[in-house]
XYZ file of N, CA and C in Angstrom:
231
model
N 0.853 -1.060 0.044
C -0.096 0.032 0.285
C 0.933 1.034 -0.319
N 0.341 2.145 -1.046
C 1.401 3.508 -0.925
C 1.036 4.539 0.068
N 1.804 5.300 0.111
C 1.474 6.556 1.579
C -0.006 7.028 0.776
N -0.018 7.326 -0.294
C -1.225 7.934 -0.697
C -2.504 6.968 -0.803
N -2.476 5.860 -0.622
C -3.484 4.929 -0.251
C -3.520 5.076 0.892
N -2.661 4.943 1.926
C -2.926 4.763 3.475
C -3.641 6.118 3.737
N -3.125 7.408 3.311
C -3.688 8.333 3.745
C -5.281 8.600 3.256
N -5.364 7.993 2.082
C -6.869 7.928 1.467
C -7.695 7.187 2.203
N -7.328 5.791 2.658
C -7.967 5.227 3.671
C -8.455 5.455 5.141
N -6.997 6.481 5.864
C -7.512 6.984 7.068
C -8.693 8.179 6.736
N -8.698 8.711 5.709
C -9.512 9.736 5.451
C -10.817 9.312 5.521
N -11.116 8.347 4.519
C -12.387 7.290 4.579
C -12.947 7.114 6.105
N -11.747 6.649 6.755
C -12.323 5.584 7.951
C -12.746 7.108 9.021
N -11.798 8.278 8.841
C -12.232 9.536 9.826
C -13.638 9.887 9.472
N -13.920 10.081 8.193
C -15.413 10.764 7.606
C -16.076 9.738 8.540
N -15.901 8.399 8.159
C -17.353 7.560 8.929
C -17.271 7.732 10.108
N -15.805 7.610 11.067
C -15.985 7.520 11.923
C -16.782 8.866 12.630
N -16.556 9.920 12.440
C -16.891 11.124 12.667
C -18.395 11.452 12.747
N -18.909 10.913 11.404
C -20.213 10.799 11.217
C -20.740 9.787 12.285
N -20.230 8.754 12.747
C -21.020 7.561 13.527
C -20.821 7.946 15.375
N -19.978 9.186 15.546
C -20.022 9.799 16.476
C -20.933 10.579 16.707
N -21.327 11.699 15.555
C -22.485 12.224 15.622
C -24.100 11.827 15.457
N -24.360 10.779 15.440
C -24.719 9.397 15.576
C -25.801 10.107 13.901
N -24.856 10.296 13.155
C -25.503 10.599 11.707
C -25.399 9.294 10.846
N -26.510 9.460 10.002
C -26.805 8.254 9.210
C -26.657 8.453 7.552
N -26.261 8.204 7.080
C -25.228 7.118 6.938
C -24.146 7.453 7.474
N -23.233 6.518 7.907
C -21.987 6.344 8.138
C -21.092 6.191 6.832
N -21.183 7.226 5.608
C -20.403 6.884 4.828
C -19.397 8.052 4.557
N -18.568 7.955 3.667
C -17.799 8.932 3.119
C -18.125 9.099 1.906
N -18.515 10.583 1.311
C -18.683 10.960 0.114
C -17.193 10.779 -0.567
N -17.318 10.984 -1.816
C -16.206 11.309 -2.766
C -16.040 12.859 -2.706
N -16.925 13.798 -2.654
C -16.409 15.082 -2.336
C -15.996 15.307 -1.155
N -16.421 14.778 -0.151
C -15.783 14.661 1.530
C -14.078 14.489 1.336
N -14.367 13.580 0.985
C -12.671 13.041 0.709
C -11.805 13.886 0.072
N -12.520 14.467 -1.230
C -11.335 15.544 -1.913
C -11.261 16.896 -1.135
N -12.418 16.943 -0.208
C -12.216 18.346 0.670
C -11.052 18.260 1.941
N -11.221 16.545 2.413
C -10.114 16.605 3.230
C -8.948 16.325 2.785
N -8.730 15.979 1.648
C -7.551 15.686 1.052
C -7.417 16.792 -0.064
N -7.392 18.269 -0.109
C -7.273 19.102 -0.670
C -5.804 19.669 -1.456
N -4.895 18.893 -0.918
C -3.649 19.595 -1.056
C -3.031 18.381 -1.843
N -3.948 17.310 -2.323
C -3.309 16.242 -3.147
C -4.155 16.302 -4.575
N -3.719 16.265 -5.626
C -3.936 15.847 -6.983
C -5.645 14.774 -6.943
N -6.694 15.459 -7.472
C -7.712 14.768 -7.384
C -7.791 13.242 -8.379
N -6.820 13.450 -9.425
C -6.788 12.105 -10.249
C -6.043 11.135 -9.258
N -4.989 11.583 -8.373
C -4.426 10.628 -7.861
C -5.208 10.114 -6.414
N -5.552 10.736 -6.038
C -6.582 10.406 -4.748
C -7.971 9.573 -5.638
N -8.106 9.912 -6.695
C -9.405 8.859 -7.440
C -8.404 7.722 -7.789
N -6.988 7.694 -8.389
C -6.807 6.276 -8.435
C -6.285 5.081 -6.971
N -6.033 5.723 -6.192
C -5.940 5.523 -4.491
C -7.250 5.125 -4.029
N -8.649 5.779 -4.154
C -9.755 5.207 -3.786
C -10.178 3.870 -4.946
N -9.678 3.992 -6.126
C -9.913 2.892 -7.108
C -8.875 1.507 -7.002
N -7.955 1.659 -6.374
C -7.033 0.701 -5.958
C -7.381 -0.111 -4.423
N -7.739 0.862 -3.855
C -8.555 0.462 -2.214
C -9.731 -0.600 -2.510
N -10.603 0.099 -3.528
C -11.745 -0.735 -3.731
C -11.221 -1.890 -4.521
N -10.323 -2.302 -5.325
C -9.989 -3.414 -5.779
C -9.529 -4.129 -5.029
N -8.215 -3.582 -4.063
C -7.685 -4.642 -2.924
C -8.422 -5.093 -1.808
N -9.762 -4.768 -1.873
C -10.856 -5.149 -0.838
C -10.934 -4.313 0.237
N -10.309 -3.218 0.777
C -10.020 -2.495 1.722
C -11.387 -1.574 1.609
N -12.043 -1.014 1.183
C -13.280 -0.067 1.100
C -14.041 -0.978 0.007
N -15.521 -0.260 0.043
C -16.428 -0.390 -0.463
C -16.771 0.737 -1.053
N -17.518 0.452 -2.117
C -18.331 1.966 -3.048
C -19.635 1.455 -3.123
N -20.597 2.468 -3.331
C -21.642 2.596 -3.929
C -21.777 4.245 -4.600
N -23.447 4.210 -5.336
C -23.878 5.703 -5.505
C -24.617 6.069 -4.838
N -24.721 7.517 -4.834
C -25.997 7.998 -4.543
C -26.217 8.697 -5.636
N -27.449 9.639 -5.206
C -28.041 10.488 -6.142
C -26.997 11.427 -7.278
N -26.412 11.626 -6.339
C -25.326 12.857 -6.844
C -23.939 12.544 -6.767
N -23.640 11.589 -6.338
C -22.215 11.190 -6.005
C -21.900 10.071 -5.485
N -20.599 9.510 -5.198
C -20.114 8.212 -4.969
C -19.772 8.384 -3.518
N -20.035 7.144 -2.835
C -19.637 7.064 -1.636
C -18.643 5.870 -1.492
N -18.011 5.773 -0.405
C -16.858 4.845 0.100
C -16.956 4.538 1.558
N -17.014 3.374 1.998
C -16.875 2.802 3.184
C -16.045 1.826 3.453
N -15.189 1.890 4.459
C -13.949 1.134 5.122
C -15.055 -0.389 5.385
N -14.162 -1.444 4.553
C -14.809 -2.494 4.697
C -14.274 -3.270 5.808
N -15.284 -4.125 6.730
C -14.869 -4.794 7.779
C -15.601 -5.881 7.676
N -14.881 -6.827 8.710
C -15.257 -7.968 8.512
C -17.060 -8.155 8.496
N -18.062 -9.184 7.551
C -19.072 -9.302 7.345
C -19.776 -8.301 6.906
N -19.260 -7.280 6.288
C -19.848 -6.366 5.639
C -19.120 -6.150 3.784
């Protein structure tokens, strides 16, 4: 796992965890939230890291009406 992939995974986990602590539903990280958190990085590189993490099975993804969401994959999900 590259440093950028690790940072991206941490960003997804942080966004999801902060929503869970606030008792917000659903506890997912929208792509725009990940980009916002990682604004110092190139969007295409972050997008590539998200794709790589998804292919490796570390995160799952889905679609909302306006955006793509990501969630850290845990056992049983």
